[in-house]
Coordinates of C-alpha atoms and ligand atoms in Angstrom, one line a residue:
X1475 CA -34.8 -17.3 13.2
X1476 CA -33.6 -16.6 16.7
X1477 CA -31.8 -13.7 17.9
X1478 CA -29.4 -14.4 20.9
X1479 CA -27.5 -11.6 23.1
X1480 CA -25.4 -13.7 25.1
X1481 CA -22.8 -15.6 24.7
X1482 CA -23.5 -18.7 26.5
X1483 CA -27.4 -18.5 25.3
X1484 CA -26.1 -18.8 21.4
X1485 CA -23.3 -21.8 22.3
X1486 CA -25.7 -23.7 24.2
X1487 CA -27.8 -23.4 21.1
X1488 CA -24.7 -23.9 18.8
X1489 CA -23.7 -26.9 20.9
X1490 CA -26.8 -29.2 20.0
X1491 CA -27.1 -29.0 16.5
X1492 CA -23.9 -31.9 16.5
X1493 CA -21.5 -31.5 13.1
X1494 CA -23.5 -29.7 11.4
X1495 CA -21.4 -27.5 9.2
X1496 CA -21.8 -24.0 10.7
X1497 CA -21.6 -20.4 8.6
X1498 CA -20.2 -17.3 9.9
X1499 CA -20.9 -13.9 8.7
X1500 CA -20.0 -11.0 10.7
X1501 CA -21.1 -7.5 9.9
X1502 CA -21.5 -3.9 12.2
X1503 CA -25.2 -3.9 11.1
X1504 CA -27.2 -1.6 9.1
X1505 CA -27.2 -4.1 6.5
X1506 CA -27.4 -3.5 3.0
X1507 CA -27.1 -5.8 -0.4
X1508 CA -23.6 -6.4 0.1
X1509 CA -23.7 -8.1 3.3
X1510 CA -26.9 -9.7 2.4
X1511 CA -24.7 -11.4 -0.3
X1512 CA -22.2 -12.7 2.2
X1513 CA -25.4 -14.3 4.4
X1514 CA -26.5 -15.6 0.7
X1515 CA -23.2 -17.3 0.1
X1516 CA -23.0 -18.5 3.3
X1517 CA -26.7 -20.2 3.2
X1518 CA -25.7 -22.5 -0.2
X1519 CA -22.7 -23.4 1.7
X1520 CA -23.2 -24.6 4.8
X1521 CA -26.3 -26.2 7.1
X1522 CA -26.5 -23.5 9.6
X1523 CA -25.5 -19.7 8.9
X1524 CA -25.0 -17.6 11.8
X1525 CA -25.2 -13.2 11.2
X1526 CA -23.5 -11.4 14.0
X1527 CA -24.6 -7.6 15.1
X1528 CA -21.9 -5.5 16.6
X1529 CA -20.4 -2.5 16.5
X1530 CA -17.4 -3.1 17.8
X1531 CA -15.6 -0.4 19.8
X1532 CA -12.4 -1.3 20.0
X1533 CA -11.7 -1.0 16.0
X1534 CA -13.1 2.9 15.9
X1535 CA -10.0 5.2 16.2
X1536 CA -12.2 7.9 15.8
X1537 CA -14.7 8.4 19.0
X1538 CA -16.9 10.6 16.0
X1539 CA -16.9 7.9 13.8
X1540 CA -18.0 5.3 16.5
X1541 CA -21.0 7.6 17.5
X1542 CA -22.5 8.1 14.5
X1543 CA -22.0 5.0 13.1
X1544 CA -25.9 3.8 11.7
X1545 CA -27.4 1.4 14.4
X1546 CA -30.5 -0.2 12.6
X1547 CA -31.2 -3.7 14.3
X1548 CA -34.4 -4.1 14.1
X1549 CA -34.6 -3.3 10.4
X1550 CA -31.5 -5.9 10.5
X1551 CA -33.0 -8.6 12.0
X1552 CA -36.3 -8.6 9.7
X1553 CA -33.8 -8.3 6.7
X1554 CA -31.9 -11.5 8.1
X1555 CA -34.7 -13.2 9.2
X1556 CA -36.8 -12.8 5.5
X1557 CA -33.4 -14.6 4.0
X1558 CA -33.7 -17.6 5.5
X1559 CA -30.9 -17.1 8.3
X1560 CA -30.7 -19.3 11.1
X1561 CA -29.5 -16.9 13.9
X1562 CA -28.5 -13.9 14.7
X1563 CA -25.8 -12.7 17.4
X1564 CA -26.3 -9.4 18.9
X1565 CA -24.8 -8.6 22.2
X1566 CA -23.5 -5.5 24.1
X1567 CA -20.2 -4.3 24.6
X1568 CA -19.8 -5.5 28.2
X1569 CA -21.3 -9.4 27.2
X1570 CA -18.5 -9.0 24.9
X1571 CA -15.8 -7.0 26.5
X1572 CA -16.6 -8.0 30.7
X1573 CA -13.0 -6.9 30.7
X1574 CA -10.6 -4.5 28.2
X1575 CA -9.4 -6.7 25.7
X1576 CA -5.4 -6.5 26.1
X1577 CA -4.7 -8.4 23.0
X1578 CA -2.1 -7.5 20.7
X1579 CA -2.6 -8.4 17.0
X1580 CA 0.9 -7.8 14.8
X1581 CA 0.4 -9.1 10.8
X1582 CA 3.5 -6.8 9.0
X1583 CA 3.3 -5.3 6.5
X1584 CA -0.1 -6.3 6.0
X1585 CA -1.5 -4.4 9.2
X1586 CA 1.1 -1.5 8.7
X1587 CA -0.2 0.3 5.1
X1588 CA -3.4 1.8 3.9
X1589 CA -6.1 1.6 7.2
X1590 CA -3.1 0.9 9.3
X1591 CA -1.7 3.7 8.6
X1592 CA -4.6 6.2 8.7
X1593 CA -6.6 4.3 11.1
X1594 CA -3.9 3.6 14.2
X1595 CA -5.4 0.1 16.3
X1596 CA -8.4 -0.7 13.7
X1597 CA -6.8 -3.5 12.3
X1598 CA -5.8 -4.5 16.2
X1599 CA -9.2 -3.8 16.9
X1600 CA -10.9 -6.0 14.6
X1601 CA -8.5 -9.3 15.2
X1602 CA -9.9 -8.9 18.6
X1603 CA -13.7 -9.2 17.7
X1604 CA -12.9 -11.3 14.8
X1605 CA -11.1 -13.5 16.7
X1606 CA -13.8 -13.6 19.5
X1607 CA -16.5 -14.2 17.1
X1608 CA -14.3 -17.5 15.8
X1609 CA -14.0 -18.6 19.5
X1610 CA -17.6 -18.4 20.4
X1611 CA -18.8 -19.7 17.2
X1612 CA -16.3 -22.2 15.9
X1613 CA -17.6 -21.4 12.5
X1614 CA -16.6 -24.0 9.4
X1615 CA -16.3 -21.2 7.2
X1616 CA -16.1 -17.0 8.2
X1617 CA -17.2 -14.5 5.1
X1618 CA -15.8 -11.4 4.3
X1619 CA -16.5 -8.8 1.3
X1620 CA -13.8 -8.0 -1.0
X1621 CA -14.9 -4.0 -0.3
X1622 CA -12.6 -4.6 2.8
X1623 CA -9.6 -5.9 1.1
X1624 CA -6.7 -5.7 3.4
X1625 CA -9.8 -6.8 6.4
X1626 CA -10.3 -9.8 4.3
X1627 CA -6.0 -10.4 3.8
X1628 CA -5.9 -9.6 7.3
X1629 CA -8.1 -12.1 8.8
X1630 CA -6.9 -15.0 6.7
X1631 CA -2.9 -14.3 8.1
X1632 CA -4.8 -14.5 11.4
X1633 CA -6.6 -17.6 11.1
X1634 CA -3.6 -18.9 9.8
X1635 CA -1.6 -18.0 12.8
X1636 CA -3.7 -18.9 15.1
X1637 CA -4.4 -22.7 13.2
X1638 CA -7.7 -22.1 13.5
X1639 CA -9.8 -24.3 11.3
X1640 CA -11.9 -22.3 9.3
X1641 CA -12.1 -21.4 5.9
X1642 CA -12.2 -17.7 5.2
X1643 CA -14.1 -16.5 2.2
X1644 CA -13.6 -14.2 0.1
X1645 CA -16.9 -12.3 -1.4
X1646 CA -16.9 -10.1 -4.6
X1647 CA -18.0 -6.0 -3.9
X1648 CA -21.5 -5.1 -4.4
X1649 CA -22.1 -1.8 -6.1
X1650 CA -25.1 0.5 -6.9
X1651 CA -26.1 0.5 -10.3
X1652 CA -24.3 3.3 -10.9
X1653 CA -21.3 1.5 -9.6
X1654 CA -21.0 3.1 -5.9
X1655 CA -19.9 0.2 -3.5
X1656 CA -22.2 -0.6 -1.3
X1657 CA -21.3 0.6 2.9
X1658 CA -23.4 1.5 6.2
X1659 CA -21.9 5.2 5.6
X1660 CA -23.5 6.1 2.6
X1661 CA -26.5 6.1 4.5
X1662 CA -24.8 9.6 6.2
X1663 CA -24.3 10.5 2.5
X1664 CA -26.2 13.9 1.2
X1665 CA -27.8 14.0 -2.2
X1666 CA -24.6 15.8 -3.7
X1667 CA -22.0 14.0 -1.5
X1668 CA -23.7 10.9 -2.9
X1669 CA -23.4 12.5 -6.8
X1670 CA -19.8 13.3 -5.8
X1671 CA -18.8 10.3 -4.4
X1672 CA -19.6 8.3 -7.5
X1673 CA -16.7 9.4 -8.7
X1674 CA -14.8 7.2 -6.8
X1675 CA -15.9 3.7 -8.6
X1676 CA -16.0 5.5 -12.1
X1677 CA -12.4 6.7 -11.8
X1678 CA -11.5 3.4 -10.4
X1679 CA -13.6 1.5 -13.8
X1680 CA -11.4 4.0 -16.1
X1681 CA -8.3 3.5 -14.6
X1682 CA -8.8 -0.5 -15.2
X1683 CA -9.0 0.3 -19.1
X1684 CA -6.3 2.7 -18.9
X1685 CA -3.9 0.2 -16.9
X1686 CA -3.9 -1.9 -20.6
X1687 CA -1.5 0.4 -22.2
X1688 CA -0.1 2.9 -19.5
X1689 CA 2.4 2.2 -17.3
X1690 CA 1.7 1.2 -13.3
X1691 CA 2.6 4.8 -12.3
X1692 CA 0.6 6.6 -14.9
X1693 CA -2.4 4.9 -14.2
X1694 CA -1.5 5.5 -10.3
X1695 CA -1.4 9.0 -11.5
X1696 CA -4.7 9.3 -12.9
X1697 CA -6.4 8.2 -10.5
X1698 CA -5.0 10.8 -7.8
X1699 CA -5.3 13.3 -10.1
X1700 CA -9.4 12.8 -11.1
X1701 CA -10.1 12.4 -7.4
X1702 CA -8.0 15.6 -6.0
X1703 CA -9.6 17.5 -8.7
X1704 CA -13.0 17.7 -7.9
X1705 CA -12.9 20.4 -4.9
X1706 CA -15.9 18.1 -2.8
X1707 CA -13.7 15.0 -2.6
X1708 CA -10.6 14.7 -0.1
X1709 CA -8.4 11.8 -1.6
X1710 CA -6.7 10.0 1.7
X1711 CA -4.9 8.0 -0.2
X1712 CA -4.4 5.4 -3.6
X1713 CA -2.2 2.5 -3.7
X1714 CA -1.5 0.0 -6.6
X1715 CA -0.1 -2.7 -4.4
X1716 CA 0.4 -6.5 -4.5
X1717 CA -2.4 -8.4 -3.4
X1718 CA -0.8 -10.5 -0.8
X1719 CA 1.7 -8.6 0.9
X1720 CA -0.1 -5.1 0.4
X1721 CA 2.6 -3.5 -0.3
X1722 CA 3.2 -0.6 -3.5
X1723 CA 4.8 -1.9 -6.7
X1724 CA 6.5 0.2 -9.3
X1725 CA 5.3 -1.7 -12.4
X1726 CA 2.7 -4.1 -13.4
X1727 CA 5.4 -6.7 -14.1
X1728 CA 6.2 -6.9 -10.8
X1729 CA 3.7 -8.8 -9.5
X1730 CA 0.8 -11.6 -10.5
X1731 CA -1.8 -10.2 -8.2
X1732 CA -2.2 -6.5 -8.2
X1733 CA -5.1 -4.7 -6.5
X1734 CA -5.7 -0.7 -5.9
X1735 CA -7.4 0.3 -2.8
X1736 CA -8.8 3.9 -2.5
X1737 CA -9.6 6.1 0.7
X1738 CA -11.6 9.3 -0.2
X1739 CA -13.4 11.6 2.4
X1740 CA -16.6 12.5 0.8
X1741 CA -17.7 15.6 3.6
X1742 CA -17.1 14.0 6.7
X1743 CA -18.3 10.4 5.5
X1744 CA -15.0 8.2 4.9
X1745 CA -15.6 5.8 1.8
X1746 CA -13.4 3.1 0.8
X1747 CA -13.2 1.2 -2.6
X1748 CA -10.8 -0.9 -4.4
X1749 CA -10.6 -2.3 -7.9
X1750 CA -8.5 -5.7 -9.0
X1751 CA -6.2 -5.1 -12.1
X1752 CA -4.4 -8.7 -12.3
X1753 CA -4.9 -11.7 -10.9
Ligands
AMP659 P1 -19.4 -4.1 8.0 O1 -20.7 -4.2 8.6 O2 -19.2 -2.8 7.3 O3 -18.3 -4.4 9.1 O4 -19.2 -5.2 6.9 C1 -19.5 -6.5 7.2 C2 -19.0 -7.4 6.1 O5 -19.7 -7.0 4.9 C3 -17.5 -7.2 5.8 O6 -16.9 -8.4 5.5 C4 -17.5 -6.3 4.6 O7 -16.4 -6.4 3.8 C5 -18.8 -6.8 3.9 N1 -19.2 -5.8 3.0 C6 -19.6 -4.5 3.2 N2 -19.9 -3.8 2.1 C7 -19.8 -4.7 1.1 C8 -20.1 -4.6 -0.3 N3 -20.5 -3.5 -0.9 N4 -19.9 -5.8 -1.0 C9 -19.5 -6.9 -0.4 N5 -19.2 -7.0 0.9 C10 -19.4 -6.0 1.6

């Protein structure tokens, strides 16, 4: 496995291996089972799979956030490297921002709920990496967890705008046994914000069951209601929405395709989860 920093150093590289299909996966580091899964996916799929490193500045709307964020590569690179990956792509800010990047991403309504609305510029943010990433690589296929659902709805409304030919998929959440999605942050997680925030994915399982025989808003209900009640969790939000355009729905009925994404501030650690109920 090689590890490349620049941009011209990995295309040069990139540029001899001639039609070869070419794998994406893009990640912030401190990698854990759930990206490993994407890199997985990405090795039976294609000839070449290619892990990116970077913790991109430009989607952090909170300076705090951006600081503290887990920075792990060499651990990440050994990780990569006993998987089987074929390279790994980990340059600076200025190799990958010489210059501010003025771009301006719109995807309504998808860009304008949930994250957009509690993270102002992430979404922006992230089309502008993303969208780098694509350029330098010209991957035949980009992967993206499900744990970042509206990322993952966002991206493909990108590629699509921009005709870019590459297939964007799509890969299931990986939990803990206990059912806790797998993220970076719950490395900054303390023993009991870690007990707490399991409640998150159980309310989430329950709420599935319950969604048989109580109506859309009731089970909306529950959910709020289980999180705001335990004193250690700070619910940011719940949504029931429809899986395409994001947006809430009143009743199951109203939609094939019905997803409900959850933002919970577990101490200062921001966790995000969503569950699938149709579809
Ligand atoms: P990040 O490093 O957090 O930007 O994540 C990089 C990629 O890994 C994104 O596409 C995430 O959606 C995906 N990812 C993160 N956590 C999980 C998980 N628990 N299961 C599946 N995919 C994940």
């Amino acid at each position: 496995m090689q590890v490349f920093e620049t941009i011209n150093a990995l295309q040069k590289e990139l540029s001899q291996l001639n039609s070869k299909s070419i794998g994406l996966v893009p990640t912030m580091g401190a990698l854990h089972r759930g990206h490993l899964s994407l890199m997985n996916q990405s090795l039976e799929d294609n000839d070449i799979t290619v892990v990116s490193v970077f913790v991109n500045p430009t989607q952090f709307n909170d300076k705090n956030d951006l600081e503290k964020y887990p920075r792990t590569l060499d651990k990440d690179t050994q990780l990569v490297n006993s998987l089987g990956v074929d390279y790994v792509f980990a340059p600076t800010v200025e190799e990958m921002y010489p210059e501010p990047d003025t771009r301006v991403f719109n995807y309504s309504p998808q860009d304008e709920v949930m994250e957009g609305i509690y993270r102002p510029g992430h979404f922006n943010g992230m089309c502008q990496i993303v969208s780098k990433l694509f350029s330098i690589v010209q991957p035949t296929r980009a992967y993206f967890g499900e744990k970042d659902y509206q990322q993952l709805v966002i991206v493909k409304r990108m590629v699509e705008d921009l005709k870019l030919d590459i297939e964007v998929v799509g890969c299931p959440i990986v939990r803990e046994k206990d059912g806790l999605a797998l993220s970076s942050r719950n490395a900054l997680l303390s023993k009991e914000e870690r007990e707490n925030a399991l409640l998150i994915s159980k309310t989430l399982f329950e709420s599935l069951k319950l969604a048989a025989n109580y109506s859309l808003k009731e089970t909306l209900s529950f959910v709020k209601n289980t999180i705001q009640q335990n004193d250690n969790l700070e619910l940011q939000y719940f949504e029931i929405v429809d899986a395409n355009t994001l947006l809430p729905l009143e009743e199951w009925e109203d939609s094939s395709s019905i997803i409900g994404c959850i933002t919970v501030f577990c101490g200062a650690v921001r966790l995000i989860d969503n569950i699938k109920y149709k579809g």
